[in-house]
GROMACS .gro file of C-alpha atoms in nm:
model
  193
    1MET     CA    1   2.028   0.266   0.496
    2SER     CA    2   1.660   0.356   0.468
    3PRO     CA    3   1.545   0.714   0.522
    4VAL     CA    4   1.358   0.801   0.840
    5PRO     CA    5   0.986   0.812   0.757
    6SER     CA    6   0.847   1.162   0.805
    7PRO     CA    7   0.477   1.258   0.798
    8THR     CA    8   0.382   1.549   0.573
    9SER     CA    9   0.090   1.641   0.802
   10ASP     CA   10   0.103   1.707   1.176
   11ARG     CA   11  -0.268   1.621   1.214
   12PRO     CA   12  -0.310   1.255   1.316
   13SER     CA   13  -0.669   1.262   1.187
   14ASP     CA   14  -0.537   1.304   0.830
   15TYR     CA   15  -0.394   0.952   0.854
   16LEU     CA   16  -0.732   0.809   0.956
   17ALA     CA   17  -0.945   0.988   0.694
   18ALA     CA   18  -1.166   0.822   0.436
   19ASP     CA   19  -1.199   0.947   0.080
   20ALA     CA   20  -1.293   0.814  -0.265
   21VAL     CA   21  -0.976   0.604  -0.281
   22VAL     CA   22  -0.940   0.493   0.081
   23ASP     CA   23  -1.308   0.415   0.135
   24HIS     CA   24  -1.266   0.241   0.469
   25GLY     CA   25  -1.632   0.281   0.565
   26HIS     CA   26  -1.739   0.055   0.276
   27PRO     CA   27  -1.922  -0.262   0.390
   28LEU     CA   28  -1.667  -0.490   0.219
   29ILE     CA   29  -1.380  -0.322   0.406
   30LEU     CA   30  -1.563  -0.340   0.738
   31ALA     CA   31  -1.654  -0.706   0.686
   32ARG     CA   32  -1.292  -0.796   0.609
   33VAL     CA   33  -1.164  -0.603   0.913
   34ALA     CA   34  -1.399  -0.810   1.130
   35THR     CA   35  -1.205  -1.122   1.026
   36LEU     CA   36  -0.854  -0.982   1.085
   37ARG     CA   37  -0.763  -1.068   1.445
   38PRO     CA   38  -1.048  -0.867   1.599
   39ASP     CA   39  -0.970  -1.026   1.936
   40ALA     CA   40  -0.609  -0.900   1.943
   41ASP     CA   41  -0.545  -0.636   2.211
   42ASP     CA   42  -0.226  -0.513   2.045
   43PRO     CA   43  -0.302  -0.304   1.733
   44ALA     CA   44   0.030  -0.428   1.588
   45GLU     CA   45  -0.117  -0.779   1.571
   46ARG     CA   46  -0.422  -0.647   1.387
   47ALA     CA   47  -0.199  -0.444   1.155
   48GLU     CA   48   0.013  -0.750   1.078
   49ALA     CA   49  -0.300  -0.952   0.997
   50ALA     CA   50  -0.414  -0.679   0.755
   51PHE     CA   51  -0.066  -0.663   0.599
   52LEU     CA   52  -0.046  -1.040   0.549
   53PHE     CA   53  -0.394  -1.047   0.398
   54VAL     CA   54  -0.311  -0.777   0.141
   55ARG     CA   55   0.034  -0.917   0.065
   56ASP     CA   56  -0.070  -1.282   0.035
   57GLU     CA   57  -0.439  -1.283  -0.062
   58VAL     CA   58  -0.454  -0.995  -0.310
   59GLU     CA   59  -0.266  -1.073  -0.630
   60HIS     CA   60  -0.030  -0.820  -0.784
   61VAL     CA   61  -0.142  -0.764  -1.146
   62ILE     CA   62   0.206  -0.828  -1.285
   63ASP     CA   63   0.252  -1.158  -1.100
   64ALA     CA   64  -0.100  -1.271  -1.193
   65GLU     CA   65  -0.080  -1.133  -1.549
   66ASP     CA   66  -0.424  -0.990  -1.476
   67PRO     CA   67  -0.574  -0.733  -1.715
   68ARG     CA   68  -0.798  -0.565  -1.455
   69VAL     CA   69  -0.734  -0.214  -1.321
   70THR     CA   70  -0.834  -0.139  -0.960
   71TRP     CA   71  -0.770   0.173  -0.757
   72ARG     CA   72  -1.043   0.219  -0.492
   73ALA     CA   73  -0.970   0.013  -0.178
   74SER     CA   74  -1.308  -0.161  -0.179
   75ASP     CA   75  -1.266  -0.255  -0.548
   76VAL     CA   76  -0.919  -0.396  -0.481
   77LEU     CA   77  -1.069  -0.607  -0.203
   78ARG     CA   78  -1.364  -0.724  -0.415
   79GLU     CA   79  -1.148  -0.813  -0.717
   80ARG     CA   80  -0.853  -0.940  -0.507
   81VAL     CA   81  -0.604  -0.789  -0.752
   82GLY     CA   82  -0.413  -0.464  -0.789
   83ILE     CA   83  -0.085  -0.300  -0.874
   84CYS     CA   84   0.138  -0.198  -0.579
   85HIS     CA   85  -0.041   0.137  -0.545
   86ALA     CA   86  -0.385  -0.026  -0.535
   87LYS     CA   87  -0.266  -0.277  -0.275
   88ALA     CA   88  -0.136   0.017  -0.067
   89HIS     CA   89  -0.479   0.181  -0.093
   90LEU     CA   90  -0.640  -0.135   0.043
   91LEU     CA   91  -0.391  -0.178   0.326
   92ALA     CA   92  -0.444   0.184   0.434
   93ALA     CA   93  -0.821   0.130   0.434
   94LEU     CA   94  -0.797  -0.189   0.641
   95LEU     CA   95  -0.570  -0.016   0.893
   96ARG     CA   96  -0.768   0.308   0.915
   97ALA     CA   97  -1.093   0.116   0.959
   98GLN     CA   98  -0.936  -0.022   1.278
   99GLY     CA   99  -0.831   0.323   1.400
  100ILE     CA  100  -0.465   0.262   1.306
  101PRO     CA  101  -0.306   0.565   1.135
  102ALA     CA  102  -0.167   0.481   0.791
  103GLY     CA  103  -0.013   0.679   0.508
  104PHE     CA  104   0.145   0.644   0.167
  105CYS     CA  105   0.514   0.634   0.072
  106TYR     CA  106   0.692   0.604  -0.260
  107GLN     CA  107   1.011   0.479  -0.419
  108GLU     CA  108   1.134   0.576  -0.763
  109LEU     CA  109   1.259   0.246  -0.905
  110SER     CA  110   1.216   0.155  -1.274
  111ALA     CA  111   0.872   0.310  -1.214
  112LEU     CA  112   0.709   0.475  -0.915
  113HIS     CA  113   0.648   0.210  -0.648
  114GLY     CA  114   0.384   0.256  -0.378
  115LEU     CA  115   0.391   0.135  -0.020
  116ASN     CA  116   0.252   0.231   0.321
  117ALA     CA  117   0.359   0.366   0.656
  118VAL     CA  118   0.180   0.281   0.979
  119TYR     CA  119   0.190   0.459   1.314
  120LEU     CA  120   0.221   0.205   1.595
  121HIS     CA  121   0.388   0.206   1.936
  122GLY     CA  122   0.473   0.576   1.908
  123LYS     CA  123   0.655   0.568   1.574
  124TRP     CA  124   0.607   0.542   1.201
  125SER     CA  125   0.717   0.224   1.021
  126ARG     CA  126   0.705   0.162   0.648
  127LEU     CA  127   0.539  -0.155   0.519
  128ASP     CA  128   0.535  -0.293   0.165
  129ALA     CA  129   0.254  -0.539   0.088
  130ARG     CA  130   0.342  -0.566  -0.281
  131GLY     CA  131   0.373  -0.947  -0.259
  132ASN     CA  132   0.660  -1.189  -0.226
  133ARG     CA  133   0.682  -1.307  -0.584
  134THR     CA  134   0.910  -1.219  -0.873
  135GLY     CA  135   1.192  -1.133  -0.633
  136ALA     CA  136   1.000  -0.899  -0.400
  137ARG     CA  137   1.073  -0.951  -0.030
  138GLY     CA  138   0.825  -0.746   0.175
  139GLU     CA  139   0.779  -0.854   0.537
  140PHE     CA  140   0.586  -0.706   0.830
  141SER     CA  141   0.834  -0.530   1.057
  142LEU     CA  142   0.804  -0.241   1.299
  143GLY     CA  143   1.181  -0.240   1.348
  144GLU     CA  144   1.425  -0.285   1.063
  145GLU     CA  145   1.256  -0.216   0.731
  146LYS     CA  146   1.184  -0.521   0.518
  147LEU     CA  147   1.049  -0.366   0.200
  148ALA     CA  148   0.984  -0.551  -0.126
  149TRP     CA  149   1.257  -0.378  -0.324
  150PRO     CA  150   1.592  -0.230  -0.220
  151VAL     CA  151   1.672   0.111  -0.366
  152ASP     CA  152   1.986   0.125  -0.579
  153THR     CA  153   2.102   0.488  -0.577
  154ALA     CA  154   2.382   0.399  -0.821
  155ARG     CA  155   2.109   0.331  -1.078
  156GLY     CA  156   1.940   0.664  -1.004
  157GLU     CA  157   1.669   0.511  -0.785
  158ARG     CA  158   1.528   0.720  -0.502
  159ASP     CA  159   1.356   0.648  -0.173
  160HIS     CA  160   1.104   0.911  -0.060
  161PRO     CA  161   1.083   0.931   0.322
  162GLU     CA  162   0.766   1.141   0.320
  163ILE     CA  163   0.446   0.985   0.454
  164HIS     CA  164   0.148   1.131   0.271
  165PRO     CA  165  -0.203   1.116   0.418
  166ALA     CA  166  -0.354   1.059   0.072
  167PRO     CA  167  -0.229   0.874  -0.236
  168ALA     CA  168  -0.027   1.084  -0.480
  169PRO     CA  169  -0.255   1.252  -0.737
  170VAL     CA  170  -0.030   1.134  -1.021
  171VAL     CA  171  -0.093   0.773  -0.911
  172VAL     CA  172  -0.468   0.813  -0.868
  173ASP     CA  173  -0.500   0.991  -1.205
  174PHE     CA  174  -0.300   0.715  -1.375
  175LEU     CA  175  -0.510   0.435  -1.223
  176MET     CA  176  -0.842   0.607  -1.286
  177THR     CA  177  -0.765   0.658  -1.657
  178ALA     CA  178  -0.581   0.332  -1.731
  179GLU     CA  179  -0.751   0.108  -1.985
  180PRO     CA  180  -0.783  -0.256  -1.874
  181GLY     CA  181  -0.602  -0.512  -2.086
  182PRO     CA  182  -0.282  -0.713  -2.102
  183GLY     CA  183   0.015  -0.511  -1.978
  184TRP     CA  184  -0.194  -0.199  -1.905
  185TYR     CA  185   0.055  -0.101  -1.632
  186GLU     CA  186   0.340  -0.073  -1.884
  187LYS     CA  187   0.184   0.230  -2.052
  188ASP     CA  188   0.245   0.565  -1.885
  189LEU     CA  189   0.308   0.430  -1.533
  190PRO     CA  190   0.442   0.732  -1.343
  191ALA     CA  191   0.817   0.727  -1.292
  192ALA     CA  192   0.826   1.002  -1.027
  193LEU     CA  193   0.603   1.201  -0.793
   0.00000   0.00000   0.00000
């Protein structure tokens, strides 16, 4: 059973904020948002469109065997590639640009895995736009969680229920200092928060 997502801040504005990573005021982000079901009255429909775009139209570096390193949301969008954390940065930016509160969650698997949480219809739901390749199974769901990877506690894996308003510093530091090249993500990828 998945943990109940729990925000680490009681200020809703923290989950709508822009910063150097989640740069949702960037023209590229705003232009993409304008194409994602702008006519939908239900913010859940707009959130699902953003989720599907990030999951299906932005390659995961491992699946694509891509040597590029992206971390800022607008760069992930421009390059259309990123590791799970970078894809989470983009999804948060696309949601926040629409006024939909979004945060960051983590799982400790073989390495630290990044995903999002979204606040819709009066509750937080976790979403994992990692991509449905190489065995990952992330689906948009505001009910039962449908994350990319199940956590196996027998193997020492851990699911963090906390919803952070900003990406974990250990993740941002790793991405900002990673050297592009084949398999860059295999070197020093954080294993824990």
